Amino acid sequence: MILEGIVTTLNEDDSVNVAPMGPILDETMQTLLLRPFQTSTTYHNLKRTSCGVLHVTDDVLLLARAAINALDGVLETQPANKIDGVVLASACRWYEFEVTSLDDTDERTRIECRIVHVGRLRDFFGFNRAKHAVIEAAILATRVHLLPADEIRAEFDRLAAPINKTAGPQEREAFTLLSEFVDEHLQNASELRP
């Protein structure tokens, strides 16, 4: 099962890297498999430190900002309990993990991890179509350089319906942020074509 969340790792200067990721978790929630690209900061940090934190959150604005590298200011965090890492204060729950194996023979690395500590900060808001639409839009935004422009535009048009019907202010802001990012990227890409 893939669980969309946010992974934090520590950079070499001890600053926090925040990355949306969808690891594969086993049904017992004891292990997870991450598959970051070797160009990612998360990959480099996990290879160096062998630990991180997976956060489950309903803060889709944070997820959207992390997806397009638009985090403003310092995030509120607390130290992790069992590893050298941090927990995001806006998380509902978190999973501290240690790397048990790392296979980087392919461009998309396979990093197997075991959960060493689980914590909870607050209740999850619940299911909301707009929150899911923002997650899908954030995933598209991270793949804007890989997918055809027409496909991305069509998906954003489709995702606008649940935003218009069920979104609160946070979801609307997140979707607008992602839409503007994608529009700007696609516009710049079309200007570069001969």
mmCIF file of N, CA and C in Angstrom, residues 16-104:
data_model
loop_
_atom_site.group_PDB
_atom_site.id
_atom_site.type_symbol
_atom_site.label_atom_id
_atom_site.label_comp_id
_atom_site.label_asym_id
_atom_site.label_seq_id
_atom_site.Cartn_x
_atom_site.Cartn_y
_atom_site.Cartn_z
ATOM 1 N N VAL A 16 16.717 21.148 7.731
ATOM 2 C CA VAL A 16 15.740 20.093 7.479
ATOM 3 C C VAL A 16 15.328 20.088 6.009
ATOM 4 N N ASN A 17 15.395 18.919 5.394
ATOM 5 C CA ASN A 17 14.859 18.730 4.054
ATOM 6 C C ASN A 17 13.450 18.158 4.205
ATOM 7 N N VAL A 18 12.498 18.765 3.511
ATOM 8 C CA VAL A 18 11.095 18.359 3.576
ATOM 9 C C VAL A 18 10.659 17.946 2.174
ATOM 10 N N ALA A 19 10.237 16.697 2.021
ATOM 11 C CA ALA A 19 9.885 16.195 0.696
ATOM 12 C C ALA A 19 8.619 15.353 0.748
ATOM 13 N N PRO A 20 7.643 15.672 -0.107
ATOM 14 C CA PRO A 20 6.475 14.798 -0.188
ATOM 15 C C PRO A 20 6.895 13.479 -0.843
ATOM 16 N N MET A 21 6.448 12.388 -0.283
ATOM 17 C CA MET A 21 6.791 11.075 -0.825
ATOM 18 C C MET A 21 5.639 10.113 -0.565
ATOM 19 N N GLY A 22 5.577 9.104 -1.404
ATOM 20 C CA GLY A 22 4.576 8.059 -1.238
ATOM 21 C C GLY A 22 5.249 6.716 -1.064
ATOM 22 N N PRO A 23 5.734 6.417 0.136
ATOM 23 C CA PRO A 23 6.386 5.122 0.343
ATOM 24 C C PRO A 23 5.374 3.976 0.324
ATOM 25 N N ILE A 24 5.905 2.803 0.052
ATOM 26 C CA ILE A 24 5.101 1.585 0.126
ATOM 27 C C ILE A 24 5.273 1.039 1.535
ATOM 28 N N LEU A 25 4.167 0.885 2.251
ATOM 29 C CA LEU A 25 4.201 0.353 3.614
ATOM 30 C C LEU A 25 3.634 -1.050 3.636
ATOM 31 N N ASP A 26 4.169 -1.879 4.520
ATOM 32 C CA ASP A 26 3.567 -3.192 4.707
ATOM 33 C C ASP A 26 2.307 -3.024 5.560
ATOM 34 N N GLU A 27 1.456 -4.019 5.572
ATOM 35 C CA GLU A 27 0.176 -3.914 6.277
ATOM 36 C C GLU A 27 0.340 -3.740 7.782
ATOM 37 N N THR A 28 1.452 -4.198 8.339
ATOM 38 C CA THR A 28 1.670 -4.067 9.780
ATOM 39 C C THR A 28 2.268 -2.713 10.154
ATOM 40 N N MET A 29 2.621 -1.923 9.155
ATOM 41 C CA MET A 29 3.235 -0.601 9.357
ATOM 42 C C MET A 29 4.556 -0.721 10.121
ATOM 43 N N GLN A 30 5.306 -1.774 9.846
ATOM 44 C CA GLN A 30 6.607 -1.983 10.479
ATOM 45 C C GLN A 30 7.768 -1.657 9.546
ATOM 46 N N THR A 31 7.516 -1.717 8.234
ATOM 47 C CA THR A 31 8.558 -1.419 7.258
ATOM 48 C C THR A 31 7.989 -0.523 6.175
ATOM 49 N N LEU A 32 8.889 0.174 5.488
ATOM 50 C CA LEU A 32 8.468 0.982 4.359
ATOM 51 C C LEU A 32 9.549 0.939 3.294
ATOM 52 N N LEU A 33 9.144 1.178 2.064
ATOM 53 C CA LEU A 33 10.045 1.217 0.929
ATOM 54 C C LEU A 33 9.928 2.587 0.285
ATOM 55 N N LEU A 34 11.052 3.291 0.239
ATOM 56 C CA LEU A 34 11.126 4.581 -0.432
ATOM 57 C C LEU A 34 11.800 4.382 -1.777
ATOM 58 N N ARG A 35 11.396 5.182 -2.777
ATOM 59 C CA ARG A 35 11.958 5.058 -4.117
ATOM 60 C C ARG A 35 12.319 6.424 -4.687
ATOM 61 N N PRO A 36 13.189 7.167 -4.015
ATOM 62 C CA PRO A 36 13.553 8.494 -4.535
ATOM 63 C C PRO A 36 14.520 8.392 -5.719
ATOM 64 N N PHE A 37 14.506 9.412 -6.552
ATOM 65 C CA PHE A 37 15.491 9.501 -7.619
ATOM 66 C C PHE A 37 16.839 9.865 -7.008
ATOM 67 N N GLN A 38 17.911 9.452 -7.654
ATOM 68 C CA GLN A 38 19.242 9.717 -7.130
ATOM 69 C C GLN A 38 19.623 11.192 -7.182
ATOM 70 N N THR A 39 18.859 11.985 -7.907
ATOM 71 C CA THR A 39 19.112 13.423 -7.951
ATOM 72 C C THR A 39 18.498 14.146 -6.755
ATOM 73 N N SER A 40 17.694 13.443 -5.966
ATOM 74 C CA SER A 40 16.961 14.106 -4.876
ATOM 75 C C SER A 40 17.814 14.278 -3.623
ATOM 76 N N THR A 41 17.499 15.321 -2.889
ATOM 77 C CA THR A 41 18.160 15.566 -1.605
ATOM 78 C C THR A 41 17.830 14.456 -0.624
ATOM 79 N N THR A 42 16.608 13.963 -0.658
ATOM 80 C CA THR A 42 16.211 12.875 0.238
ATOM 81 C C THR A 42 17.115 11.661 0.041
ATOM 82 N N TYR A 43 17.372 11.295 -1.199
ATOM 83 C CA TYR A 43 18.263 10.165 -1.478
ATOM 84 C C TYR A 43 19.639 10.405 -0.851
ATOM 85 N N HIS A 44 20.219 11.566 -1.116
ATOM 86 C CA HIS A 44 21.564 11.854 -0.599
ATOM 87 C C HIS A 44 21.594 11.847 0.930
ATOM 88 N N ASN A 45 20.563 12.429 1.542
ATOM 89 C CA ASN A 45 20.526 12.449 3.010
ATOM 90 C C ASN A 45 20.362 11.058 3.604
ATOM 91 N N LEU A 46 19.486 10.253 3.025
ATOM 92 C CA LEU A 46 19.284 8.898 3.555
ATOM 93 C C LEU A 46 20.518 8.031 3.343
ATOM 94 N N LYS A 47 21.211 8.223 2.249
ATOM 95 C CA LYS A 47 22.439 7.460 2.022
ATOM 96 C C LYS A 47 23.491 7.845 3.065
ATOM 97 N N ARG A 48 23.519 9.116 3.445
ATOM 98 C CA ARG A 48 24.512 9.602 4.397
ATOM 99 C C ARG A 48 24.128 9.301 5.842
ATOM 100 N N THR A 49 22.839 9.499 6.216
ATOM 101 C CA THR A 49 22.436 9.397 7.632
ATOM 102 C C THR A 49 21.733 8.095 7.993
ATOM 103 N N SER A 50 21.152 7.431 7.018
ATOM 104 C CA SER A 50 20.419 6.166 7.212
ATOM 105 C C SER A 50 19.193 6.291 8.109
ATOM 106 N N CYS A 51 18.603 7.489 8.188
ATOM 107 C CA CYS A 51 17.376 7.622 8.978
ATOM 108 C C CYS A 51 16.566 8.836 8.523
ATOM 109 N N GLY A 52 15.278 8.812 8.868
ATOM 110 C CA GLY A 52 14.382 9.909 8.531
ATOM 111 C C GLY A 52 13.057 9.735 9.240
ATOM 112 N N VAL A 53 12.113 10.626 8.914
ATOM 113 C CA VAL A 53 10.791 10.588 9.522
ATOM 114 C C VAL A 53 9.739 10.728 8.427
ATOM 115 N N LEU A 54 8.781 9.811 8.407
ATOM 116 C CA LEU A 54 7.619 9.889 7.523
ATOM 117 C C LEU A 54 6.480 10.493 8.327
ATOM 118 N N HIS A 55 5.858 11.543 7.778
ATOM 119 C CA HIS A 55 4.746 12.225 8.449
ATOM 120 C C HIS A 55 3.453 11.981 7.687
ATOM 121 N N VAL A 56 2.405 11.668 8.411
ATOM 122 C CA VAL A 56 1.063 11.615 7.857
ATOM 123 C C VAL A 56 0.406 12.909 8.310
ATOM 124 N N THR A 57 -0.083 13.688 7.334
ATOM 125 C CA THR A 57 -0.663 14.980 7.668
ATOM 126 C C THR A 57 -1.835 15.279 6.756
ATOM 127 N N ASP A 58 -2.737 16.103 7.239
ATOM 128 C CA ASP A 58 -3.828 16.600 6.403
ATOM 129 C C ASP A 58 -3.562 18.044 5.996
ATOM 130 N N ASP A 59 -2.352 18.544 6.258
ATOM 131 C CA ASP A 59 -1.946 19.902 5.894
ATOM 132 C C ASP A 59 -1.501 19.887 4.435
ATOM 133 N N VAL A 60 -2.484 19.986 3.527
ATOM 134 C CA VAL A 60 -2.164 19.891 2.103
ATOM 135 C C VAL A 60 -1.437 21.128 1.588
ATOM 136 N N LEU A 61 -1.560 22.250 2.280
ATOM 137 C CA LEU A 61 -0.797 23.427 1.869
ATOM 138 C C LEU A 61 0.696 23.182 2.087
ATOM 139 N N LEU A 62 1.056 22.583 3.206
ATOM 140 C CA LEU A 62 2.451 22.221 3.457
ATOM 141 C C LEU A 62 2.936 21.230 2.403
ATOM 142 N N LEU A 63 2.130 20.239 2.103
ATOM 143 C CA LEU A 63 2.495 19.251 1.097
ATOM 144 C C LEU A 63 2.700 19.917 -0.267
ATOM 145 N N ALA A 64 1.801 20.823 -0.642
ATOM 146 C CA ALA A 64 1.921 21.516 -1.929
ATOM 147 C C ALA A 64 3.194 22.366 -1.969
ATOM 148 N N ARG A 65 3.446 23.114 -0.905
ATOM 149 C CA ARG A 65 4.653 23.951 -0.859
ATOM 150 C C ARG A 65 5.920 23.097 -0.930
ATOM 151 N N ALA A 66 5.931 21.981 -0.234
ATOM 152 C CA ALA A 66 7.099 21.100 -0.260
ATOM 153 C C ALA A 66 7.301 20.521 -1.659
ATOM 154 N N ALA A 67 6.218 20.189 -2.341
ATOM 155 C CA ALA A 67 6.302 19.582 -3.668
ATOM 156 C C ALA A 67 6.982 20.497 -4.679
ATOM 157 N N ILE A 68 6.757 21.806 -4.555
ATOM 158 C CA ILE A 68 7.327 22.738 -5.537
ATOM 159 C C ILE A 68 8.445 23.584 -4.939
ATOM 160 N N ASN A 69 8.973 23.149 -3.809
ATOM 161 C CA ASN A 69 10.095 23.819 -3.155
ATOM 162 C C ASN A 69 9.780 25.286 -2.861
ATOM 163 N N ALA A 70 8.601 25.510 -2.272
ATOM 164 C CA ALA A 70 8.160 26.869 -1.961
ATOM 165 C C ALA A 70 7.834 27.015 -0.478
ATOM 166 N N LEU A 71 8.647 26.392 0.363
ATOM 167 C CA LEU A 71 8.442 26.518 1.809
ATOM 168 C C LEU A 71 8.930 27.894 2.249
ATOM 169 N N ASP A 72 8.077 28.606 2.928
ATOM 170 C CA ASP A 72 8.424 29.946 3.402
ATOM 171 C C ASP A 72 8.816 29.885 4.867
ATOM 172 N N GLY A 73 9.956 30.465 5.191
ATOM 173 C CA GLY A 73 10.346 30.575 6.589
ATOM 174 C C GLY A 73 10.735 29.252 7.212
ATOM 175 N N VAL A 74 10.820 29.268 8.522
ATOM 176 C CA VAL A 74 11.234 28.107 9.287
ATOM 177 C C VAL A 74 9.998 27.323 9.721
ATOM 178 N N LEU A 75 10.036 26.033 9.509
ATOM 179 C CA LEU A 75 8.928 25.179 9.924
ATOM 180 C C LEU A 75 9.039 24.860 11.405
ATOM 181 N N GLU A 76 7.896 24.764 12.054
ATOM 182 C CA GLU A 76 7.895 24.376 13.458
ATOM 183 C C GLU A 76 8.119 22.867 13.549
ATOM 184 N N THR A 77 9.144 22.480 14.314
ATOM 185 C CA THR A 77 9.492 21.067 14.453
ATOM 186 C C THR A 77 9.805 20.757 15.913
ATOM 187 N N GLN A 78 9.926 19.478 16.174
ATOM 188 C CA GLN A 78 10.412 19.003 17.468
ATOM 189 C C GLN A 78 11.380 17.863 17.193
ATOM 190 N N PRO A 79 12.307 17.593 18.090
ATOM 191 C CA PRO A 79 13.258 16.497 17.849
ATOM 192 C C PRO A 79 12.544 15.151 17.786
ATOM 193 N N ALA A 80 13.050 14.291 16.912
ATOM 194 C CA ALA A 80 12.555 12.918 16.863
ATOM 195 C C ALA A 80 12.980 12.198 18.141
ATOM 196 N N ASN A 81 12.302 11.110 18.456
ATOM 197 C CA ASN A 81 12.555 10.386 19.698
ATOM 198 C C ASN A 81 13.693 9.381 19.629
ATOM 199 N N LYS A 82 13.784 8.621 18.523
ATOM 200 C CA LYS A 82 14.728 7.504 18.452
ATOM 201 C C LYS A 82 15.828 7.686 17.410
ATOM 202 N N ILE A 83 15.700 8.674 16.550
ATOM 203 C CA ILE A 83 16.701 8.888 15.503
ATOM 204 C C ILE A 83 17.162 10.335 15.542
ATOM 205 N N ASP A 84 18.206 10.627 14.786
ATOM 206 C CA ASP A 84 18.679 12.001 14.636
ATOM 207 C C ASP A 84 17.859 12.631 13.517
ATOM 208 N N GLY A 85 16.772 13.292 13.884
ATOM 209 C CA GLY A 85 15.866 13.876 12.906
ATOM 210 C C GLY A 85 14.850 14.749 13.590
ATOM 211 N N VAL A 86 13.876 15.242 12.811
ATOM 212 C CA VAL A 86 12.848 16.121 13.362
ATOM 213 C C VAL A 86 11.458 15.674 12.937
ATOM 214 N N VAL A 87 10.497 16.070 13.755
ATOM 215 C CA VAL A 87 9.084 15.816 13.512
ATOM 216 C C VAL A 87 8.415 17.152 13.223
ATOM 217 N N LEU A 88 7.622 17.200 12.166
ATOM 218 C CA LEU A 88 6.884 18.421 11.825
ATOM 219 C C LEU A 88 5.719 18.604 12.788
ATOM 220 N N ALA A 89 5.584 19.816 13.328
ATOM 221 C CA ALA A 89 4.527 20.095 14.299
ATOM 222 C C ALA A 89 3.128 19.986 13.687
ATOM 223 N N SER A 90 3.026 20.095 12.361
ATOM 224 C CA SER A 90 1.710 20.034 11.717
ATOM 225 C C SER A 90 1.298 18.608 11.350
ATOM 226 N N ALA A 91 2.109 17.624 11.719
ATOM 227 C CA ALA A 91 1.780 16.225 11.400
ATOM 228 C C ALA A 91 0.646 15.723 12.280
ATOM 229 N N CYS A 92 -0.103 14.782 11.754
ATOM 230 C CA CYS A 92 -1.091 14.072 12.575
ATOM 231 C C CYS A 92 -0.376 12.963 13.338
ATOM 232 N N ARG A 93 0.427 12.197 12.601
ATOM 233 C CA ARG A 93 1.244 11.161 13.229
ATOM 234 C C ARG A 93 2.533 11.048 12.444
ATOM 235 N N TRP A 94 3.517 10.380 13.069
ATOM 236 C CA TRP A 94 4.793 10.235 12.378
ATOM 237 C C TRP A 94 5.401 8.878 12.651
ATOM 238 N N TYR A 95 6.301 8.498 11.729
ATOM 239 C CA TYR A 95 7.000 7.220 11.770
ATOM 240 C C TYR A 95 8.490 7.479 11.609
ATOM 241 N N GLU A 96 9.253 7.314 12.677
ATOM 242 C CA GLU A 96 10.701 7.429 12.582
ATOM 243 C C GLU A 96 11.221 6.117 12.018
ATOM 244 N N PHE A 97 12.168 6.208 11.084
ATOM 245 C CA PHE A 97 12.665 4.986 10.448
ATOM 246 C C PHE A 97 14.176 4.999 10.290
ATOM 247 N N GLU A 98 14.714 3.771 10.174
ATOM 248 C CA GLU A 98 16.134 3.561 9.888
ATOM 249 C C GLU A 98 16.248 2.749 8.601
ATOM 250 N N VAL A 99 17.217 3.090 7.783
ATOM 251 C CA VAL A 99 17.455 2.384 6.526
ATOM 252 C C VAL A 99 18.061 1.020 6.835
ATOM 253 N N THR A 100 17.474 -0.024 6.250
ATOM 254 C CA THR A 100 18.019 -1.378 6.412
ATOM 255 C C THR A 100 18.753 -1.837 5.153
ATOM 256 N N SER A 101 18.380 -1.306 3.995
ATOM 257 C CA SER A 101 19.117 -1.589 2.764
ATOM 258 C C SER A 101 18.863 -0.479 1.766
ATOM 259 N N LEU A 102 19.873 -0.225 0.942
ATOM 260 C CA LEU A 102 19.786 0.824 -0.069
ATOM 261 C C LEU A 102 20.382 0.274 -1.353
ATOM 262 N N ASP A 103 19.560 0.188 -2.390
ATOM 263 C CA ASP A 103 20.007 -0.310 -3.695
ATOM 264 C C ASP A 103 19.884 0.833 -4.693
ATOM 265 N N ASP A 104 21.036 1.387 -5.079
ATOM 266 C CA ASP A 104 21.006 2.501 -6.025
ATOM 267 C C ASP A 104 21.628 2.121 -7.372
#
